[in-house]
C-alpha cells in the first residue's frame, strides 16, 4: 500500500443474513491488505455501508444514513463506499446524484475493494476527487479461498450458494445478486471445521434459494448432513429455501439428523392461486398446504415460519381472504408480513400496475399480523409445562439479569440468570413456565 497512514475502516450492514455474511468476507479481504477495522465511526478514514434494496423502506433507511455521513464528510476527509444490493441496483442514481459516494461495489465485486479504496484514499490525500465503481455481476464468483472474518457469537453464517434464478415477479434479488451458483462442498466443510475450531456451536447455511444447492453429486440434503457431522457443531440451520425444492430426501435428512434443526422457513408470499401465478411462485395454495402436511408428517415437532406480501398488483379483497384462510389452515409458528413495494427492473414493475392503495396494503398487513399473532401465541403456549433444549446466546435485550437463547425450532427463550449458570454456546434444558407471541419464559 502506498498510503501515508494505515486506513481505519468502519462497516455498517443493512438487509439480510447474506449481507451480514458478505460483510464478514469484506472484512477478511481488507484486513489481508493491511486495513484496520474500527467500531467507532468517528475514527474511521473509510465508512462502508452494505445496503439492501428489497423494499422501499430499506432504501429510505439507507438514504437517511447517508445524510449523516454527508455531515461527517463536511467536517473532515472521509472515503464513503456503498456496497450491496442497492449499489448494484441503483448504480446510476447513487453514482451521479450522490457526490458523497467515492466507491460503489456490488455483491460480486468485493475482491476489487482493496484497490478501489486504496485509490480513493490516495486521491483524497492529494486533495483530488475521483470515484471508483465495480458493479459487474459474475456467473462464477463465490469468494472461494476467503475465510470470513466472523462476528463473535454462537452462530457462524456460511454462504453456500449465491444469486437467484427464480425471478419471482416482485423481487429485486435476481437483479442485485445475479445468477445462481453453488460452492464446492469441500470448501464449505473446511469453513465449518474452521468455525467449530474457533468456538462457534451453530452453523446457518445461507442462500437466496438455498435448497436448490447443487454441486456435481452433492444436493442440499447431502450438504446439510455433512455439515451437521462436523465435530463440535451442535446445530445446523438454513435460510431461505423455496417451496419448489423439497424432495423427500431433504425432509428425511432434517427429520433424522440429530443436529439438523427442526425449523423450516417456508415463504408463502400469497394464498390466492391467481396472485401466486402472477408472482411466478410455481406452486398453488393447495400445493403449499400439502407440503406443510408432508413436512409435519415426517417431522412432527417441526417449527414452520413464513413470509407473506400484502397488496401485490391487482390483489382483490377475495384474494386476500384466501390468504387469510390459508394462514388459518396452515397454523404456522410465525410469519414476516410485508406491504408490497414495487422495485425497479422487476417483472412486476414492467408488466403489472402497483394498483393497491397504500392504505389498503397497510390494513391487510395489520389484519394478517393480528391473525398470525393469535396463532403464534397458541403455538408458543404449547411449550408451557415442557422441557426444551436451548442453545445459550447472550444476555437478554431487556435486562442483564436475564439470559436468552434459542430452541431447536429457533424460538427465543428468556430466563433469570443464577450464579454458576453456563454461558453462551452451552446447550441447556429449561422448563417453560410462560409464553408470549414473541418469547418463551424458562424457569
Ligand atoms: N430468497 C428468499 C427471499 C428473500 S427476500 C426467499 O425466496 O424466500 C425476503 C422476503 O421479502 C420475501 O420472502 C418476500 O416476502 C419479501 N419481499 C421480497 N420482495 C418484496 C417486495 N418487492 N415487496 C415486499 N416484500 C418483498
Ligand atoms: Fe426473490 Fe424469489 Fe429469488 Fe426469493 S426465490 S430471492 S423471492 S426471486
Ligand atoms: Fe436485501 Fe439484498 Fe438481502 S436486497 S434482503 S440485502 S439479498
Tab-separated table of C-alpha atoms and ligand atoms in Angstrom:
chain	number	residue	atom	x	y	z
A	1	UNK	CA	0.000	0.000	0.000
A	2	UNK	CA	1.305	3.450	-0.874
A	3	UNK	CA	-0.701	5.407	1.672
A	4	UNK	CA	0.897	7.588	4.364
A	5	UNK	CA	-1.055	6.067	7.253
A	6	UNK	CA	-2.861	2.786	7.907
A	7	UNK	CA	-6.506	3.370	6.948
A	8	UNK	CA	-9.207	2.635	9.519
A	9	UNK	CA	-12.446	1.224	8.174
A	10	UNK	CA	-15.903	1.166	9.722
A	11	UNK	CA	-18.561	-1.054	8.148
A	12	UNK	CA	-22.312	-0.907	8.691
A	13	UNK	CA	-24.578	-3.667	7.437
A	14	UNK	CA	-28.250	-3.481	6.455
A	15	UNK	CA	-30.512	-6.164	4.972
A	16	UNK	CA	-30.489	-9.924	5.251
A	17	UNK	CA	-28.081	-12.529	6.607
A	18	UNK	CA	-26.414	-12.756	3.184
A	19	UNK	CA	-25.267	-9.177	3.679
A	20	UNK	CA	-24.029	-9.983	7.203
A	21	UNK	CA	-22.074	-12.850	5.726
A	22	UNK	CA	-20.738	-10.707	2.856
A	23	UNK	CA	-19.558	-8.051	5.316
A	24	UNK	CA	-17.523	-10.774	7.052
A	25	UNK	CA	-15.904	-11.588	3.701
A	26	UNK	CA	-15.203	-7.919	3.006
A	27	UNK	CA	-13.574	-7.532	6.422
A	28	UNK	CA	-11.378	-10.536	5.761
A	29	UNK	CA	-10.276	-9.296	2.308
A	30	UNK	CA	-9.486	-5.785	3.547
A	31	UNK	CA	-7.635	-6.933	6.678
A	32	UNK	CA	-5.414	-9.094	4.482
A	33	UNK	CA	-4.401	-5.950	2.618
A	34	UNK	CA	-3.483	-4.055	5.782
A	35	UNK	CA	-6.705	-2.173	6.506
A	36	UNK	CA	-7.703	-1.969	10.179
A	37	UNK	CA	-11.323	-2.126	11.339
A	38	UNK	CA	-12.875	0.112	13.961
A	39	UNK	CA	-16.257	0.009	15.705
A	40	UNK	CA	-16.028	3.783	16.104
A	41	UNK	CA	-17.297	5.630	13.041
A	42	UNK	CA	-15.764	8.896	14.282
A	43	UNK	CA	-12.260	7.410	13.999
A	44	UNK	CA	-12.722	5.907	10.528
A	45	UNK	CA	-10.989	7.047	7.323
A	46	UNK	CA	-13.349	4.854	5.326
A	47	UNK	CA	-17.022	4.165	6.036
A	48	UNK	CA	-18.584	1.276	4.137
A	49	UNK	CA	-22.355	0.808	4.029
A	50	UNK	CA	-23.565	-2.629	2.952
A	51	UNK	CA	-27.044	-1.911	1.614
A	52	UNK	CA	-30.365	-3.664	0.961
A	53	UNK	CA	-32.859	-2.977	-1.829
A	54	UNK	CA	-35.660	-5.390	-1.025
A	55	UNK	CA	-38.348	-2.788	-0.177
A	56	UNK	CA	-38.629	0.988	-0.387
A	57	UNK	CA	-38.268	1.421	3.376
A	58	UNK	CA	-34.881	-0.333	3.166
A	59	UNK	CA	-33.815	2.394	0.705
A	60	UNK	CA	-35.218	5.128	2.933
A	61	UNK	CA	-33.270	3.864	5.926
A	62	UNK	CA	-30.064	3.920	3.930
A	63	UNK	CA	-30.642	7.392	2.444
A	64	UNK	CA	-31.225	8.710	5.974
A	65	UNK	CA	-27.966	7.117	6.971
A	66	UNK	CA	-26.120	8.622	4.011
A	67	UNK	CA	-27.186	12.113	5.020
A	68	UNK	CA	-25.493	11.538	8.398
A	69	UNK	CA	-22.333	10.554	6.535
A	70	UNK	CA	-22.607	13.683	4.392
A	71	UNK	CA	-22.472	15.814	7.536
A	72	UNK	CA	-19.424	13.884	8.741
A	73	UNK	CA	-17.680	14.279	5.400
A	74	UNK	CA	-18.108	18.049	5.538
A	75	UNK	CA	-16.068	18.128	8.737
A	76	UNK	CA	-13.069	16.030	7.667
A	77	UNK	CA	-11.622	13.819	4.916
A	78	UNK	CA	-13.616	10.605	4.588
A	79	UNK	CA	-13.966	7.943	1.917
A	80	UNK	CA	-17.519	6.573	1.609
A	81	UNK	CA	-18.152	3.233	-0.056
A	82	UNK	CA	-21.587	1.823	-0.837
A	83	UNK	CA	-21.745	-1.958	-1.115
A	84	UNK	CA	-24.513	-4.495	-1.546
A	85	UNK	CA	-27.823	-4.763	-3.319
A	86	UNK	CA	-28.704	-1.078	-3.545
A	87	UNK	CA	-25.287	-0.260	-5.006
A	88	UNK	CA	-25.930	-2.832	-7.691
A	89	UNK	CA	-29.488	-1.806	-8.429
A	90	UNK	CA	-29.277	1.975	-8.155
A	91	UNK	CA	-25.832	2.494	-9.588
A	92	UNK	CA	-26.646	5.499	-11.775
A	93	UNK	CA	-28.707	7.278	-9.114
A	94	UNK	CA	-26.050	6.760	-6.486
A	95	UNK	CA	-23.122	7.494	-8.764
A	96	UNK	CA	-24.491	10.640	-10.386
A	97	UNK	CA	-26.647	12.185	-7.722
A	98	UNK	CA	-24.625	11.456	-4.625
A	99	UNK	CA	-21.390	13.457	-4.559
A	100	UNK	CA	-20.868	11.781	-1.197
A	101	UNK	CA	-20.131	8.375	-2.728
A	102	UNK	CA	-16.490	7.618	-3.615
A	103	UNK	CA	-16.710	3.879	-4.173
A	104	UNK	CA	-19.563	1.620	-5.300
A	105	UNK	CA	-19.202	-2.161	-5.282
A	106	UNK	CA	-21.923	-4.754	-5.925
A	107	UNK	CA	-22.129	-8.194	-4.245
A	108	UNK	CA	-19.899	-9.933	-6.818
A	109	UNK	CA	-17.193	-7.233	-6.905
A	110	UNK	CA	-15.768	-7.230	-3.401
A	111	UNK	CA	-12.391	-8.613	-4.459
A	112	UNK	CA	-11.804	-5.214	-6.075
A	113	UNK	CA	-12.483	-3.293	-2.865
A	114	UNK	CA	-8.901	-3.134	-1.526
A	115	UNK	CA	-7.653	-1.457	-4.691
A	116	UNK	CA	-10.722	0.776	-5.104
A	117	UNK	CA	-10.364	2.035	-1.533
A	118	UNK	CA	-6.587	2.449	-1.755
A	119	UNK	CA	-7.055	4.576	-4.875
A	120	UNK	CA	-9.817	6.635	-3.315
A	121	UNK	CA	-7.672	7.293	-0.227
A	122	UNK	CA	-4.593	8.161	-2.299
A	123	UNK	CA	-6.572	10.556	-4.467
A	124	UNK	CA	-8.033	12.164	-1.363
A	125	UNK	CA	-4.551	12.624	0.189
A	126	UNK	CA	-3.670	14.628	-2.905
A	127	UNK	CA	-6.774	16.767	-2.428
A	128	UNK	CA	-8.437	15.383	-5.542
A	129	UNK	CA	-11.715	13.568	-6.007
A	130	UNK	CA	-12.137	10.548	-8.178
A	131	UNK	CA	-14.777	7.853	-7.962
A	132	UNK	CA	-14.259	4.121	-8.295
A	133	UNK	CA	-17.016	1.729	-9.282
A	134	UNK	CA	-17.145	-2.058	-9.585
A	135	UNK	CA	-20.574	-3.395	-10.358
A	136	UNK	CA	-20.223	-6.398	-12.636
A	137	UNK	CA	-22.364	-9.359	-11.663
A	138	UNK	CA	-20.367	-12.529	-12.095
A	139	UNK	CA	-21.578	-16.002	-13.014
A	140	UNK	CA	-18.751	-17.607	-11.070
A	141	UNK	CA	-17.754	-15.524	-8.041
A	142	UNK	CA	-18.233	-17.476	-4.811
A	143	UNK	CA	-15.313	-15.920	-2.896
A	144	UNK	CA	-13.581	-19.282	-2.841
A	145	UNK	CA	-10.485	-19.355	-0.646
A	146	UNK	CA	-11.503	-16.429	1.557
A	147	UNK	CA	-12.135	-17.355	5.170
A	148	UNK	CA	-14.690	-14.867	6.573
A	149	UNK	CA	-13.689	-12.673	9.494
A	150	UNK	CA	-16.722	-13.638	11.577
A	151	UNK	CA	-18.692	-11.619	14.101
A	152	UNK	CA	-18.416	-13.192	17.515
A	153	UNK	CA	-21.305	-15.183	18.965
A	154	UNK	CA	-22.513	-18.758	18.853
A	155	UNK	CA	-23.607	-18.760	15.194
A	156	UNK	CA	-21.440	-18.840	12.068
A	157	UNK	CA	-23.002	-17.954	8.695
A	158	UNK	CA	-21.806	-19.949	5.722
A	159	UNK	CA	-22.987	-18.803	2.309
A	160	UNK	CA	-23.306	-21.996	0.250
A	161	UNK	CA	-24.851	-20.589	-2.899
A	162	UNK	CA	-25.120	-17.106	-4.361
A	163	UNK	CA	-27.639	-15.432	-6.650
A	164	UNK	CA	-31.128	-16.496	-7.645
A	165	UNK	CA	-32.665	-17.692	-10.920
A	166	UNK	CA	-36.285	-17.748	-9.800
A	167	UNK	CA	-37.245	-14.245	-10.873
A	168	UNK	CA	-40.343	-14.049	-8.669
A	169	UNK	CA	-42.023	-11.086	-10.333
A	170	UNK	CA	-41.934	-8.814	-7.248
A	171	UNK	CA	-38.321	-9.452	-6.288
A	172	UNK	CA	-35.184	-7.445	-6.954
A	173	UNK	CA	-32.705	-10.085	-5.775
A	174	UNK	CA	-32.001	-11.735	-9.173
A	175	UNK	CA	-31.002	-8.262	-10.432
A	176	UNK	CA	-28.842	-7.365	-7.464
A	177	UNK	CA	-27.159	-10.713	-6.902
A	178	UNK	CA	-27.105	-12.242	-10.351
A	179	UNK	CA	-27.284	-15.880	-11.410
A	180	UNK	CA	-27.412	-18.883	-9.129
A	181	UNK	CA	-24.124	-20.676	-8.387
A	182	UNK	CA	-23.226	-23.217	-5.702
A	183	UNK	CA	-19.934	-23.529	-3.855
A	184	UNK	CA	-17.685	-26.554	-3.755
A	185	UNK	CA	-18.783	-28.718	-0.770
A	186	UNK	CA	-15.170	-29.305	0.276
A	187	UNK	CA	-14.606	-25.596	0.873
A	188	UNK	CA	-17.934	-25.340	2.744
A	189	UNK	CA	-16.890	-28.227	5.033
A	190	UNK	CA	-13.477	-26.622	5.560
A	191	UNK	CA	-15.255	-23.462	6.687
A	192	UNK	CA	-17.489	-25.497	9.003
A	193	UNK	CA	-14.426	-27.106	10.631
A	194	UNK	CA	-12.746	-23.711	10.974
A	195	UNK	CA	-15.892	-22.246	12.581
A	196	UNK	CA	-16.047	-25.158	15.017
A	197	UNK	CA	-12.355	-24.778	15.918
A	198	UNK	CA	-12.976	-21.072	16.606
A	199	UNK	CA	-15.734	-21.952	19.088
A	200	UNK	CA	-18.917	-21.453	17.045
A	201	UNK	CA	-21.562	-24.022	18.007
A	202	UNK	CA	-24.179	-23.381	15.331
A	203	UNK	CA	-23.891	-23.035	11.569
A	204	UNK	CA	-26.510	-21.386	9.372
A	205	UNK	CA	-26.243	-22.267	5.704
A	206	UNK	CA	-27.231	-19.293	3.566
A	207	UNK	CA	-28.511	-18.772	0.049
A	208	UNK	CA	-31.353	-16.830	-1.537
A	209	UNK	CA	-32.631	-20.144	-2.779
A	210	UNK	CA	-30.619	-22.355	-0.516
A	211	UNK	CA	-32.324	-25.698	-1.160
A	212	UNK	CA	-31.565	-25.548	-4.867
A	213	UNK	CA	-27.902	-26.043	-3.866
A	214	UNK	CA	-26.246	-28.467	-6.248
A	215	UNK	CA	-22.579	-29.216	-6.918
A	216	UNK	CA	-21.839	-32.288	-9.018
A	217	UNK	CA	-23.125	-35.278	-6.981
A	218	UNK	CA	-23.993	-33.080	-3.981
A	219	UNK	CA	-27.511	-31.834	-3.327
A	220	UNK	CA	-28.733	-29.820	-0.350
A	221	UNK	CA	-29.754	-32.843	1.765
A	222	UNK	CA	-26.274	-34.317	1.486
A	223	UNK	CA	-24.694	-30.965	2.293
A	224	UNK	CA	-26.773	-30.444	5.474
A	225	UNK	CA	-25.891	-33.927	6.718
A	226	UNK	CA	-22.177	-33.454	6.034
A	227	UNK	CA	-22.061	-30.023	7.737
A	228	UNK	CA	-24.053	-31.393	10.693
A	229	UNK	CA	-21.437	-34.163	11.051
A	230	UNK	CA	-18.718	-31.563	11.712
A	231	UNK	CA	-17.148	-32.295	15.111
A	232	UNK	CA	-18.063	-29.687	17.719
A	233	UNK	CA	-21.078	-28.288	15.834
A	234	UNK	CA	-24.339	-28.763	17.783
A	235	UNK	CA	-26.853	-27.219	15.402
A	236	UNK	CA	-27.230	-26.606	11.682
A	237	UNK	CA	-29.867	-24.259	10.279
A	238	UNK	CA	-30.516	-22.893	6.808
A	239	UNK	CA	-32.292	-19.985	5.137
A	240	UNK	CA	-34.099	-19.313	2.816
A	241	UNK	CA	-35.495	-22.260	0.938
A	242	UNK	CA	-38.104	-22.128	-1.827
A	243	UNK	CA	-41.136	-24.447	-1.505
A	244	UNK	CA	-40.477	-25.807	-5.001
A	245	UNK	CA	-37.353	-27.772	-3.959
A	246	UNK	CA	-38.417	-30.092	-1.130
A	247	UNK	CA	-37.667	-33.670	-2.155
A	248	UNK	CA	-38.398	-36.413	0.399
A	249	UNK	CA	-34.664	-36.924	0.979
A	250	UNK	CA	-34.299	-33.348	2.236
A	251	UNK	CA	-37.237	-33.636	4.644
A	252	UNK	CA	-35.903	-37.029	5.830
A	253	UNK	CA	-32.433	-35.611	6.480
A	254	UNK	CA	-33.869	-32.782	8.574
A	255	UNK	CA	-36.077	-35.304	10.404
A	256	UNK	CA	-33.380	-37.826	11.186
A	257	UNK	CA	-30.116	-35.937	11.675
A	258	UNK	CA	-29.888	-35.120	15.382
A	259	UNK	CA	-28.039	-31.863	14.717
A	260	UNK	CA	-30.208	-30.592	11.823
A	261	UNK	CA	-32.588	-28.088	13.413
A	262	UNK	CA	-36.268	-28.879	13.119
A	263	UNK	CA	-37.093	-25.429	11.781
A	264	UNK	CA	-38.039	-24.611	8.210
A	265	UNK	CA	-38.706	-21.114	6.913
A	266	UNK	CA	-41.142	-21.673	4.079
A	267	UNK	CA	-42.034	-18.432	2.281
A	268	UNK	CA	-45.679	-18.483	1.187
A	269	UNK	CA	-45.978	-14.912	-0.264
A	270	UNK	CA	-49.735	-15.243	-1.003
A	271	UNK	CA	-52.598	-17.712	-0.722
A	272	UNK	CA	-54.553	-16.997	-3.896
A	273	UNK	CA	-53.556	-19.112	-6.888
A	274	UNK	CA	-54.113	-16.198	-9.261
A	275	UNK	CA	-51.706	-13.992	-7.272
A	276	UNK	CA	-49.178	-16.819	-6.826
A	277	UNK	CA	-49.202	-17.242	-10.588
A	278	UNK	CA	-48.662	-13.514	-11.173
A	279	UNK	CA	-45.829	-13.651	-8.655
A	280	UNK	CA	-44.234	-16.518	-10.558
A	281	UNK	CA	-44.005	-18.701	-7.467
A	282	UNK	CA	-44.716	-22.020	-9.310
A	283	UNK	CA	-46.970	-23.571	-6.610
A	284	UNK	CA	-50.639	-23.245	-5.687
A	285	UNK	CA	-52.079	-22.668	-2.231
A	286	UNK	CA	-53.145	-26.326	-2.094
A	287	UNK	CA	-49.643	-27.498	-3.034
A	288	UNK	CA	-48.160	-25.308	-0.303
A	289	UNK	CA	-50.546	-26.819	2.275
A	290	UNK	CA	-49.738	-30.324	1.015
A	291	UNK	CA	-46.031	-29.591	1.515
A	292	UNK	CA	-46.724	-28.349	5.065
A	293	UNK	CA	-48.604	-31.613	5.750
A	294	UNK	CA	-45.817	-33.707	4.252
A	295	UNK	CA	-43.196	-31.940	6.388
A	296	UNK	CA	-45.295	-32.273	9.574
A	297	UNK	CA	-45.966	-35.955	8.904
A	298	UNK	CA	-42.200	-36.615	8.773
A	299	UNK	CA	-41.056	-34.078	11.410
A	300	UNK	CA	-43.932	-33.880	13.922
A	301	UNK	CA	-42.380	-31.231	16.197
A	302	UNK	CA	-41.137	-29.017	13.332
A	303	UNK	CA	-41.364	-25.223	13.631
A	304	UNK	CA	-42.568	-23.632	10.391
A	305	UNK	CA	-42.256	-19.917	9.645
A	306	UNK	CA	-43.100	-17.888	6.569
A	307	UNK	CA	-43.057	-14.602	4.618
A	308	UNK	CA	-46.217	-13.044	3.165
A	309	UNK	CA	-46.688	-9.998	0.936
A	310	UNK	CA	-49.946	-7.997	1.144
A	311	UNK	CA	-51.307	-5.799	-1.643
A	312	UNK	CA	-49.455	-7.237	-4.615
A	313	UNK	CA	-50.637	-5.919	-8.006
A	314	UNK	CA	-54.384	-6.494	-8.523
A	315	UNK	CA	-54.848	-8.348	-5.195
A	316	UNK	CA	-58.608	-8.180	-4.546
A	317	UNK	CA	-60.387	-8.443	-1.214
A	318	UNK	CA	-61.283	-12.053	-2.184
A	319	UNK	CA	-57.639	-12.877	-2.985
A	320	UNK	CA	-56.661	-11.510	0.410
A	321	UNK	CA	-59.347	-13.559	2.131
A	322	UNK	CA	-57.916	-16.681	0.512
A	323	UNK	CA	-54.528	-15.790	2.027
A	324	UNK	CA	-56.173	-15.329	5.427
A	325	UNK	CA	-57.927	-18.690	5.173
A	326	UNK	CA	-54.700	-20.386	4.161
A	327	UNK	CA	-52.868	-18.818	7.114
A	328	UNK	CA	-55.596	-20.129	9.401
A	329	UNK	CA	-55.424	-23.595	7.892
A	330	UNK	CA	-51.637	-23.832	7.903
A	331	UNK	CA	-51.241	-22.785	11.600
A	332	UNK	CA	-47.596	-21.856	11.058
A	333	UNK	CA	-45.460	-20.839	14.016
A	334	UNK	CA	-44.751	-17.284	12.873
A	335	UNK	CA	-44.674	-15.021	9.833
A	336	UNK	CA	-42.998	-11.899	8.496
A	337	UNK	CA	-45.674	-9.864	6.747
A	338	UNK	CA	-44.828	-7.064	4.296
A	339	UNK	CA	-46.607	-4.445	2.213
A	340	UNK	CA	-45.852	-4.954	-1.454
A	341	UNK	CA	-43.215	-2.450	-2.564
A	342	UNK	CA	-42.599	-2.049	-6.278
A	343	UNK	CA	-38.921	-2.488	-7.235
A	344	UNK	CA	-37.233	-1.098	-10.320
A	345	UNK	CA	-36.380	-3.559	-13.109
A	346	UNK	CA	-38.567	-6.378	-11.768
A	347	UNK	CA	-41.118	-8.234	-13.908
A	348	UNK	CA	-43.985	-6.822	-11.827
A	349	UNK	CA	-42.711	-3.259	-12.261
A	350	UNK	CA	-42.592	-3.781	-16.024
A	351	UNK	CA	-45.836	-5.728	-16.512
A	352	UNK	CA	-48.320	-5.007	-13.738
A	353	UNK	CA	-49.746	-1.860	-12.158
A	354	UNK	CA	-48.973	-1.289	-8.485
A	355	UNK	CA	-52.667	-0.535	-8.063
A	356	UNK	CA	-53.497	-1.341	-4.435
A	357	UNK	CA	-53.628	1.891	-2.385
A	358	UNK	CA	-51.052	2.099	0.371
A	359	UNK	CA	-53.822	2.437	2.965
A	360	UNK	CA	-55.347	-0.892	1.876
A	361	UNK	CA	-51.946	-2.603	1.897
A	362	UNK	CA	-51.465	-1.319	5.447
A	363	UNK	CA	-54.904	-2.541	6.561
A	364	UNK	CA	-54.279	-6.001	5.114
A	365	UNK	CA	-50.874	-6.233	6.791
A	366	UNK	CA	-52.399	-5.219	10.127
A	367	UNK	CA	-55.204	-7.790	9.805
A	368	UNK	CA	-52.832	-10.586	8.891
A	369	UNK	CA	-50.337	-9.645	11.621
A	370	UNK	CA	-53.174	-9.828	14.161
A	371	UNK	CA	-54.351	-13.210	12.847
A	372	UNK	CA	-50.836	-14.664	12.863
A	373	UNK	CA	-50.127	-13.203	16.311
A	374	UNK	CA	-53.018	-15.177	17.784
A	375	UNK	CA	-51.846	-18.363	16.033
A	376	UNK	CA	-48.242	-17.801	17.157
A	377	UNK	CA	-49.366	-17.260	20.745
A	378	UNK	CA	-51.348	-20.518	20.653
A	379	UNK	CA	-48.398	-22.379	19.099
A	380	UNK	CA	-45.961	-20.969	21.668
A	381	UNK	CA	-48.229	-21.817	24.603
A	382	UNK	CA	-47.945	-25.496	23.641
A	383	UNK	CA	-44.475	-25.417	25.216
A	384	UNK	CA	-45.712	-24.389	28.681
A	385	UNK	CA	-45.043	-27.216	31.115
A	386	UNK	CA	-42.482	-28.846	28.818
A	387	UNK	CA	-38.708	-29.058	28.965
A	388	UNK	CA	-36.910	-27.627	25.933
A	389	UNK	CA	-33.276	-27.704	24.887
A	390	UNK	CA	-31.757	-24.245	24.417
A	391	UNK	CA	-28.515	-23.030	22.892
A	392	UNK	CA	-27.466	-20.171	25.189
A	393	UNK	CA	-26.695	-16.991	23.206
A	394	UNK	CA	-26.250	-13.937	25.456
A	395	UNK	CA	-27.846	-11.570	27.965
A	396	UNK	CA	-31.481	-10.781	27.246
A	397	UNK	CA	-32.104	-7.490	25.427
A	398	UNK	CA	-34.446	-6.121	28.093
A	399	UNK	CA	-32.471	-6.946	31.212
A	400	UNK	CA	-28.948	-8.076	32.024
A	401	UNK	CA	-30.331	-10.088	34.947
A	402	UNK	CA	-31.803	-12.419	32.313
A	403	UNK	CA	-30.167	-14.584	29.647
A	404	UNK	CA	-31.543	-15.618	26.254
A	405	UNK	CA	-31.132	-18.477	23.844
A	406	UNK	CA	-32.997	-20.303	21.096
A	407	UNK	CA	-34.837	-23.591	20.915
A	408	UNK	CA	-34.009	-26.035	18.158
A	409	UNK	CA	-37.040	-24.543	16.348
A	410	UNK	CA	-35.458	-21.058	16.603
A	411	UNK	CA	-37.906	-19.709	19.205
A	412	UNK	CA	-36.443	-17.222	21.683
A	413	UNK	CA	-36.364	-18.283	25.348
A	414	UNK	CA	-35.585	-15.944	28.242
A	415	UNK	CA	-34.827	-16.904	31.865
A	416	UNK	CA	-33.474	-15.352	35.073
A	417	UNK	CA	-29.738	-15.811	35.467
A	418	UNK	CA	-28.364	-17.543	38.535
A	419	UNK	CA	-24.790	-17.632	39.796
A	420	UNK	CA	-22.937	-20.586	38.358
A	421	UNK	CA	-25.013	-20.641	35.122
A	422	UNK	CA	-23.245	-21.840	31.988
A	423	UNK	CA	-22.510	-19.154	29.387
A	424	UNK	CA	-23.034	-18.617	25.650
A	425	UNK	CA	-22.511	-21.675	23.450
A	426	UNK	CA	-23.784	-24.195	26.025
A	427	UNK	CA	-26.795	-26.453	25.436
A	428	UNK	CA	-29.112	-26.460	28.437
A	429	UNK	CA	-32.615	-27.696	29.240
A	430	UNK	CA	-35.209	-25.337	30.706
A	431	UNK	CA	-38.731	-25.868	31.940
A	432	UNK	CA	-41.093	-23.462	30.129
A	433	UNK	CA	-43.447	-21.660	32.519
A	434	UNK	CA	-44.982	-18.954	30.308
A	435	UNK	CA	-45.138	-17.828	26.680
A	436	UNK	CA	-45.975	-14.716	24.672
A	437	UNK	CA	-46.243	-14.446	20.886
A	438	UNK	CA	-42.547	-13.490	20.786
A	439	UNK	CA	-40.866	-15.332	23.653
A	440	UNK	CA	-40.943	-18.418	25.869
A	441	UNK	CA	-40.080	-17.968	29.551
A	442	UNK	CA	-37.982	-20.636	31.241
A	443	UNK	CA	-37.583	-21.329	34.951
B	1	LIG	N1	-34.919	-15.685	-1.199
B	1	LIG	C1	-35.850	-15.532	-0.183
B	1	LIG	C2	-36.445	-14.171	-0.024
B	1	LIG	C3	-35.595	-13.023	0.100
B	1	LIG	S1	-36.451	-11.574	0.371
B	1	LIG	C4	-36.988	-16.408	-0.492
B	1	LIG	O1	-37.271	-16.706	-1.623
B	1	LIG	O2	-37.628	-16.717	0.464
B	1	LIG	C5	-37.328	-11.865	1.876
B	1	LIG	C6	-38.788	-11.602	1.755
B	1	LIG	O3	-39.017	-10.261	1.402
B	1	LIG	C7	-39.502	-12.393	0.683
B	1	LIG	O4	-39.806	-13.686	1.078
B	1	LIG	C8	-40.733	-11.563	0.443
B	1	LIG	O5	-41.783	-11.932	1.306
B	1	LIG	C9	-40.282	-10.149	0.794
B	1	LIG	N2	-40.171	-9.325	-0.414
B	1	LIG	C10	-39.363	-9.516	-1.462
B	1	LIG	N3	-39.581	-8.562	-2.399
B	1	LIG	C11	-40.561	-7.751	-1.913
B	1	LIG	C12	-41.235	-6.608	-2.413
B	1	LIG	N4	-40.961	-6.118	-3.607
B	1	LIG	N5	-42.188	-6.032	-1.627
B	1	LIG	C13	-42.483	-6.546	-0.416
B	1	LIG	N6	-41.884	-7.625	0.094
B	1	LIG	C14	-40.933	-8.235	-0.638
B	2	LIG	FE1	-36.525	-13.280	-4.722
B	2	LIG	FE2	-37.976	-15.351	-5.460
B	2	LIG	FE3	-35.325	-15.484	-5.614
B	2	LIG	FE4	-36.504	-15.466	-3.222
B	2	LIG	S1	-36.713	-17.072	-4.754
B	2	LIG	S2	-34.737	-14.266	-3.849
B	2	LIG	S3	-38.273	-14.135	-3.565
B	2	LIG	S4	-36.650	-14.149	-6.803
B	3	LIG	FE1	-31.726	-7.019	0.833
B	3	LIG	FE2	-30.053	-7.917	-0.967
B	3	LIG	FE3	-30.619	-9.365	1.151
B	3	LIG	S1	-31.896	-6.823	-1.384
B	3	LIG	S2	-32.711	-8.803	1.602
B	3	LIG	S3	-29.592	-7.421	1.168
B	3	LIG	S4	-30.218	-10.104	-0.899
